[in-house]
Amino acid sequence: GAANMPSRGAALAVGIAVATAAAAVLWLRRLAHTAGMGRLRRLVARDALELIGETPMIELRTLSRQTGCRVLAKAEFLNPGGSSKDRVARAIISEAEASGALREGGTVVEATAGSTGISLALACAARGYKCHLVAPNDVSQRKVQLITSLGATLELVPPAGIADAGHAVNVARRRAAALGPGSIFADQFENLANMRAHESGTGVEIWRQAGGRVDAFVMGAGTGGTLAGVSRLLRARNPGLLVFLVDPQGSALYHRVQHGVLYSREQQERTARRHRYDTRMEGVGLDRLTANFGCAQIDAAFRVTDDEAVAMARRLLAEEGLFVGGSSGMNCVGVLRVAERLPPGSTIVTVLCDGGERYIGGLWGGR
């Protein structure tokens, strides 16, 4: 018996070493920065922009059980600025720096008081630029306070159609031009840095996190950048991938995808109204085609009502413990529609764009 003691001790030591090595491998895998690049995420980020991306994927168990499919959602609300727009802001600034268009002391100008504005304000602060935002004067006071608290300047203009020189986008473009070389108009709708951020980042992450199996991707479109970038990447990896657009009431994109005509009934009825379309969903839907949306590879579209989207957002909170905005609820209603077209066991991926705290006075008001 005593003669066996050293061998037992050696076996125990080997076992401990193997377990330690396995744990180390698992730990290193968790630190993996991007698929195929073999780099590790820095243990200490150099600046706030390095915190953007590599957001988790979560299986929505209640929707998986209901549909018989594997329903996965990319948790973009966990970016440092609270939305997927962090990726866009970083890409626009980085590409402008690389081209020499944005230089030290410069200003980034954009037409927004929403998530893109928040992300640009934070990214500019991290890189030492000024940020000037232009928005319609009917924007909520809460958004005005938030944007200015982040250090950006906010210029409010009367609501106007996109063809009007007074539209926020056109005003922002003029402001950037007046600032001269070294400052830029971010132009999130037409700037393809938006799409590229999602093609090289979000899409790659989704493919890796889903284990290289995605049968369908579904979400709404605001600028169209996320839908375009992710659809292009996923379809390159899986040519049989199905891509679906979900569109809120009043937006014209549904008819563009389904019928080839940019039209909505609400468009024809709102000529004297201040708002583009009648929806409580913020940041999604559009009544014009953009360069980013034009790059999206879409097979079909669904229309989702505000009530459906709000009910789903509340269901995600009650059943999944996820506090998200209305566009995330809309995307998940789209998941249910897609599941009706696919065989059981299919993997459907969507995006949880931002958190619910941004909509306390609106979508989540009175709860």
Coordinates of C-alpha atoms in Angstrom, one line a residue:
G1 CA 0.0 0.0 0.0
A2 CA 2.8 2.4 0.9
A3 CA 4.5 1.7 -2.4
N4 CA 1.4 3.0 -4.2
M5 CA 1.4 6.4 -2.4
P6 CA 3.8 8.2 -4.7
S7 CA 2.0 7.0 -7.8
R8 CA -1.3 8.1 -6.3
G9 CA 0.2 11.5 -5.5
A10 CA 1.6 11.8 -9.0
A11 CA -1.8 10.9 -10.5
L12 CA -3.5 13.5 -8.3
A13 CA -1.0 16.1 -9.3
V14 CA -1.5 15.3 -13.0
G15 CA -5.3 15.5 -12.5
I16 CA -5.0 18.9 -10.9
A17 CA -2.7 20.1 -13.7
V18 CA -5.1 18.9 -16.4
A19 CA -8.1 20.5 -14.6
T20 CA -6.1 23.8 -14.2
A21 CA -5.1 23.7 -17.9
A22 CA -8.7 23.1 -19.0
A23 CA -9.9 26.0 -16.8
A24 CA -7.2 28.2 -18.3
V25 CA -8.3 27.3 -21.8
L26 CA -12.0 28.1 -21.0
W27 CA -10.9 31.4 -19.5
L28 CA -8.9 32.3 -22.5
R29 CA -11.8 31.5 -24.8
R30 CA -14.0 33.8 -22.8
L31 CA -11.5 36.6 -23.5
A32 CA -11.5 35.9 -27.3
H33 CA -11.9 39.3 -29.0
T34 CA -13.1 38.4 -32.5
A35 CA -13.6 35.2 -34.5
G36 CA -10.6 34.1 -36.6
M37 CA -8.4 36.9 -35.4
G38 CA -6.8 35.1 -32.5
R39 CA -6.5 38.3 -30.5
L40 CA -7.5 38.6 -26.9
R41 CA -9.6 41.4 -25.5
R42 CA -7.4 43.7 -23.5
L43 CA -7.7 43.2 -19.8
V44 CA -7.5 46.9 -19.4
A45 CA -9.2 48.9 -22.2
R46 CA -7.2 51.8 -23.6
D47 CA -10.3 54.0 -23.9
A48 CA -14.1 53.8 -23.7
L49 CA -14.4 52.9 -27.4
E50 CA -12.6 49.6 -26.7
L51 CA -15.6 48.6 -24.6
I52 CA -17.9 48.6 -27.6
G53 CA -19.0 45.4 -29.2
E54 CA -18.6 41.7 -28.2
T55 CA -22.0 41.9 -26.6
P56 CA -23.6 38.7 -25.4
M57 CA -26.1 36.5 -27.2
I58 CA -29.1 35.3 -25.2
E59 CA -31.6 32.5 -26.0
L60 CA -35.1 33.8 -25.4
R61 CA -36.4 30.6 -23.7
T62 CA -40.1 31.5 -23.7
L63 CA -40.1 32.3 -27.5
S64 CA -38.0 29.2 -28.2
R65 CA -40.6 27.1 -26.3
Q66 CA -43.5 28.8 -28.1
T67 CA -42.1 28.4 -31.6
G68 CA -40.1 25.2 -31.4
C69 CA -37.2 27.1 -32.9
R70 CA -33.9 28.3 -31.2
V71 CA -34.5 32.0 -30.7
L72 CA -31.3 34.0 -30.1
A73 CA -31.1 37.7 -29.4
K74 CA -28.0 39.9 -29.6
A75 CA -27.9 42.0 -26.5
E76 CA -26.8 45.3 -28.0
F77 CA -28.2 47.3 -25.1
L78 CA -25.2 46.2 -23.2
N79 CA -22.8 48.4 -25.2
P80 CA -21.4 51.2 -23.0
G81 CA -23.7 53.9 -24.5
G82 CA -26.7 51.6 -24.2
S83 CA -27.3 50.7 -27.8
S84 CA -26.0 49.3 -31.1
K85 CA -25.4 52.9 -32.2
D86 CA -22.1 52.8 -30.3
R87 CA -20.7 50.7 -33.1
V88 CA -21.8 53.2 -35.7
A89 CA -20.3 56.2 -33.8
R90 CA -17.0 54.5 -33.4
A91 CA -16.8 53.4 -37.1
I92 CA -17.8 56.9 -38.4
I93 CA -15.1 58.6 -36.3
S94 CA -12.4 56.0 -36.9
E95 CA -12.9 56.0 -40.7
A96 CA -12.9 59.8 -40.7
E97 CA -9.7 59.9 -38.7
A98 CA -8.1 57.4 -41.0
S99 CA -9.0 59.4 -44.1
G100 CA -7.9 62.7 -42.5
A101 CA -11.3 64.2 -42.7
L102 CA -11.6 64.5 -38.9
R103 CA -8.7 66.1 -37.2
E104 CA -7.6 67.3 -33.8
G105 CA -9.9 70.1 -32.6
G106 CA -12.6 69.1 -35.0
T107 CA -16.3 68.8 -34.5
V108 CA -18.6 65.9 -35.4
V109 CA -22.0 67.1 -36.6
E110 CA -25.1 65.0 -36.9
A111 CA -28.9 65.3 -37.1
T112 CA -30.2 63.3 -34.1
A113 CA -31.3 63.6 -30.5
G114 CA -31.7 59.8 -30.1
S115 CA -29.4 56.9 -29.6
T116 CA -26.9 57.9 -32.3
G117 CA -26.6 61.3 -30.6
I118 CA -25.8 59.7 -27.3
S119 CA -23.2 57.4 -28.9
L120 CA -21.6 60.2 -30.8
A121 CA -21.4 62.4 -27.8
L122 CA -19.7 59.7 -25.8
A123 CA -17.3 58.7 -28.6
C124 CA -16.4 62.4 -29.2
A125 CA -15.6 62.8 -25.5
A126 CA -13.5 59.7 -25.5
R127 CA -11.5 60.9 -28.6
G128 CA -11.3 64.6 -27.7
Y129 CA -13.7 66.1 -30.4
K130 CA -16.6 68.4 -30.1
C131 CA -20.1 67.2 -30.9
H132 CA -22.9 69.3 -32.4
L133 CA -26.3 67.8 -32.9
V134 CA -29.3 69.2 -34.7
A135 CA -32.9 68.0 -34.0
P136 CA -36.5 69.0 -34.5
N137 CA -37.8 71.3 -31.7
D138 CA -40.5 68.8 -30.7
V139 CA -38.0 66.5 -29.2
S140 CA -38.7 65.6 -25.6
Q141 CA -37.1 67.8 -22.8
R142 CA -35.6 64.6 -21.3
K143 CA -33.6 64.0 -24.5
V144 CA -32.5 67.6 -24.6
Q145 CA -31.2 67.2 -21.0
L146 CA -29.5 63.9 -21.7
I147 CA -27.7 65.1 -24.8
T148 CA -26.4 68.3 -23.2
S149 CA -25.4 66.4 -20.1
L150 CA -23.1 64.3 -22.2
G151 CA -21.3 67.4 -23.4
A152 CA -22.8 67.8 -26.9
T153 CA -24.4 71.0 -28.1
L154 CA -27.9 70.6 -29.4
E155 CA -29.5 72.9 -32.0
L156 CA -33.3 72.7 -32.3
V157 CA -35.0 73.5 -35.6
P158 CA -38.7 73.5 -36.7
P159 CA -39.8 70.1 -38.1
A160 CA -39.6 69.9 -41.9
G161 CA -39.7 67.4 -44.7
I162 CA -36.3 65.9 -45.9
A163 CA -36.6 68.0 -49.2
D164 CA -36.8 71.2 -47.2
A165 CA -33.6 73.1 -46.5
G166 CA -34.7 73.5 -42.9
H167 CA -34.8 69.7 -42.2
A168 CA -32.4 68.8 -39.4
V169 CA -30.3 66.7 -41.7
N170 CA -29.8 69.5 -44.2
V171 CA -29.1 72.0 -41.4
A172 CA -26.5 69.6 -39.9
R173 CA -24.8 69.2 -43.3
R174 CA -24.5 73.0 -43.7
R175 CA -23.2 73.4 -40.1
A176 CA -20.4 70.9 -40.8
A177 CA -19.5 72.5 -44.1
A178 CA -19.3 75.9 -42.4
L179 CA -16.8 74.6 -39.8
G180 CA -14.4 73.8 -42.6
P181 CA -11.7 71.1 -43.0
G182 CA -11.1 68.9 -39.9
S183 CA -14.8 68.6 -39.0
I184 CA -17.3 66.2 -40.4
F185 CA -21.0 65.6 -41.0
A186 CA -21.5 62.1 -39.6
D187 CA -24.4 61.3 -42.0
Q188 CA -25.5 58.1 -40.4
F189 CA -28.2 57.3 -43.0
E190 CA -25.9 57.6 -46.0
N191 CA -22.4 56.9 -44.6
L192 CA -21.6 53.3 -45.3
A193 CA -19.2 53.2 -42.3
N194 CA -22.5 52.4 -40.5
M195 CA -23.1 49.2 -42.5
R196 CA -19.4 48.2 -42.3
A197 CA -19.4 48.4 -38.5
H198 CA -22.1 45.7 -38.4
E199 CA -20.7 43.6 -41.3
S200 CA -17.2 43.4 -39.7
G201 CA -18.4 43.4 -36.1
T202 CA -22.0 42.5 -35.2
G203 CA -22.4 40.0 -38.0
V204 CA -19.2 38.2 -37.2
E205 CA -20.0 38.0 -33.5
I206 CA -23.5 36.6 -34.2
W207 CA -22.2 33.9 -36.5
R208 CA -19.6 32.8 -33.9
Q209 CA -21.9 33.0 -30.9
A210 CA -24.6 31.0 -32.8
G211 CA -22.1 28.2 -33.4
G212 CA -22.1 28.8 -37.2
R213 CA -25.7 28.0 -37.5
V214 CA -28.2 30.8 -38.4
D215 CA -31.3 30.0 -40.5
A216 CA -33.0 33.4 -40.3
F217 CA -32.2 36.9 -39.3
V218 CA -35.0 39.4 -38.5
M219 CA -35.1 43.0 -37.3
G220 CA -36.4 46.5 -38.1
A221 CA -34.6 49.3 -39.8
G222 CA -33.9 52.9 -39.0
T223 CA -30.9 53.8 -41.0
G224 CA -30.7 50.2 -42.2
G225 CA -27.1 49.9 -41.2
T226 CA -27.5 46.9 -38.8
L227 CA -29.8 45.0 -41.1
A228 CA -27.5 45.6 -44.1
G229 CA -24.2 44.7 -42.4
V230 CA -25.5 41.7 -40.6
S231 CA -27.5 40.3 -43.5
R232 CA -24.5 40.6 -45.9
L233 CA -22.1 38.9 -43.5
L234 CA -24.5 36.0 -42.5
R235 CA -25.5 35.4 -46.1
A236 CA -21.9 35.2 -47.1
R237 CA -21.4 32.5 -44.5
N238 CA -24.8 30.8 -45.2
P239 CA -26.2 31.4 -48.7
G240 CA -29.5 29.8 -47.7
L241 CA -30.1 32.3 -44.9
L242 CA -33.5 34.0 -44.9
V243 CA -33.6 37.7 -44.0
F244 CA -36.8 39.5 -42.8
L245 CA -37.6 43.2 -42.2
V246 CA -40.1 44.1 -39.5
D247 CA -41.5 47.6 -40.0
P248 CA -43.7 49.8 -37.8
Q249 CA -47.1 51.2 -38.8
G250 CA -46.7 54.3 -41.0
S251 CA -43.3 53.4 -42.3
A252 CA -42.8 53.0 -46.1
L253 CA -40.1 50.3 -46.0
Y254 CA -42.6 47.4 -45.8
H255 CA -44.2 48.3 -49.1
R256 CA -40.7 48.8 -50.6
V257 CA -39.7 45.3 -49.8
Q258 CA -43.0 43.5 -50.5
H259 CA -44.2 45.5 -53.6
G260 CA -41.2 47.5 -54.8
V261 CA -42.9 50.8 -54.0
L262 CA -41.9 53.3 -51.3
Y263 CA -45.4 54.0 -49.9
S264 CA -47.5 54.0 -46.8
R265 CA -51.1 55.0 -46.3
E266 CA -50.1 57.2 -43.4
Q267 CA -47.7 59.1 -45.7
Q268 CA -50.5 60.2 -47.9
E269 CA -52.6 61.3 -44.9
R270 CA -50.0 63.3 -43.0
T271 CA -49.1 66.1 -45.3
A272 CA -50.1 68.7 -42.7
R273 CA -48.7 66.8 -39.7
R274 CA -45.4 67.5 -37.9
H275 CA -44.3 63.9 -37.6
R276 CA -43.0 61.6 -40.3
Y277 CA -45.4 58.8 -39.4
D278 CA -47.8 57.7 -36.7
T279 CA -45.9 55.3 -34.5
R280 CA -44.6 55.2 -30.9
M281 CA -41.6 53.2 -31.9
E282 CA -38.5 55.4 -31.9
G283 CA -35.5 54.9 -34.2
V284 CA -37.2 52.5 -36.6
G285 CA -39.2 53.0 -39.8
L286 CA -38.5 55.4 -42.6
D287 CA -40.2 57.1 -45.5
R288 CA -37.2 57.3 -47.8
L289 CA -34.5 54.9 -49.1
T290 CA -31.0 55.3 -47.7
A291 CA -27.6 54.1 -48.9
N292 CA -27.3 51.8 -45.9
F293 CA -30.8 50.3 -46.3
G294 CA -30.1 49.8 -50.0
C295 CA -27.2 47.4 -49.2
A296 CA -29.5 45.1 -47.1
Q297 CA -30.3 41.6 -48.5
I298 CA -33.9 41.2 -47.5
D299 CA -36.3 38.3 -48.6
A300 CA -39.6 39.5 -47.1
A301 CA -41.1 42.0 -44.7
F302 CA -43.7 42.0 -41.9
R303 CA -45.7 44.9 -40.5
V304 CA -46.0 45.2 -36.7
T305 CA -48.4 47.4 -34.8
D306 CA -47.3 49.6 -31.9
D307 CA -49.6 47.6 -29.6
E308 CA -48.0 44.3 -30.6
A309 CA -44.5 45.7 -30.1
V310 CA -45.3 47.2 -26.7
A311 CA -47.0 44.0 -25.5
M312 CA -43.9 42.0 -26.5
A313 CA -41.5 44.4 -24.7
R314 CA -43.6 43.9 -21.6
R315 CA -43.6 40.2 -22.1
L316 CA -39.8 40.2 -22.4
L317 CA -39.6 41.9 -19.0
A318 CA -42.2 39.7 -17.3
E319 CA -40.9 36.4 -18.7
E320 CA -37.2 36.9 -19.5
G321 CA -36.2 39.7 -17.1
L322 CA -35.1 41.9 -20.0
F323 CA -35.9 45.6 -19.9
V324 CA -35.8 46.8 -23.5
G325 CA -37.1 49.4 -25.8
G326 CA -40.0 49.2 -28.2
S327 CA -37.9 48.3 -31.3
S328 CA -36.6 45.2 -29.5
G329 CA -40.2 44.2 -28.8
M330 CA -41.0 44.8 -32.5
N331 CA -38.1 42.6 -33.5
C332 CA -39.3 39.8 -31.3
V333 CA -42.8 40.0 -32.7
G334 CA -41.0 39.5 -36.1
V335 CA -39.4 36.4 -34.7
L336 CA -42.9 34.9 -34.1
R337 CA -43.8 35.7 -37.7
V338 CA -40.6 34.2 -39.1
A339 CA -41.1 31.0 -37.0
E340 CA -44.4 30.3 -38.8
R341 CA -42.4 30.0 -42.0
L342 CA -39.6 27.8 -40.8
P343 CA -39.3 24.1 -39.7
P344 CA -39.0 23.3 -36.0
G345 CA -35.5 23.4 -34.7
S346 CA -34.5 26.3 -36.9
T347 CA -32.2 29.0 -35.5
I348 CA -33.7 32.5 -35.7
V349 CA -31.6 35.5 -34.6
T350 CA -32.7 39.1 -33.8
V351 CA -31.3 42.1 -32.0
L352 CA -32.2 43.8 -28.7
C353 CA -31.2 47.3 -29.8
D354 CA -31.5 49.3 -26.6
G355 CA -32.7 49.3 -23.0
G356 CA -36.0 50.4 -21.7
E357 CA -34.8 53.1 -19.3
R358 CA -34.5 55.5 -22.3
Y359 CA -38.3 55.2 -22.7
I360 CA -39.6 55.7 -19.2
G361 CA -41.7 58.7 -20.2
G362 CA -43.0 57.0 -23.3
L363 CA -43.3 53.3 -24.0
W364 CA -42.8 52.5 -20.3
G365 CA -44.7 55.5 -19.0
G366 CA -47.3 54.7 -16.3
R367 CA -46.0 51.2 -15.6

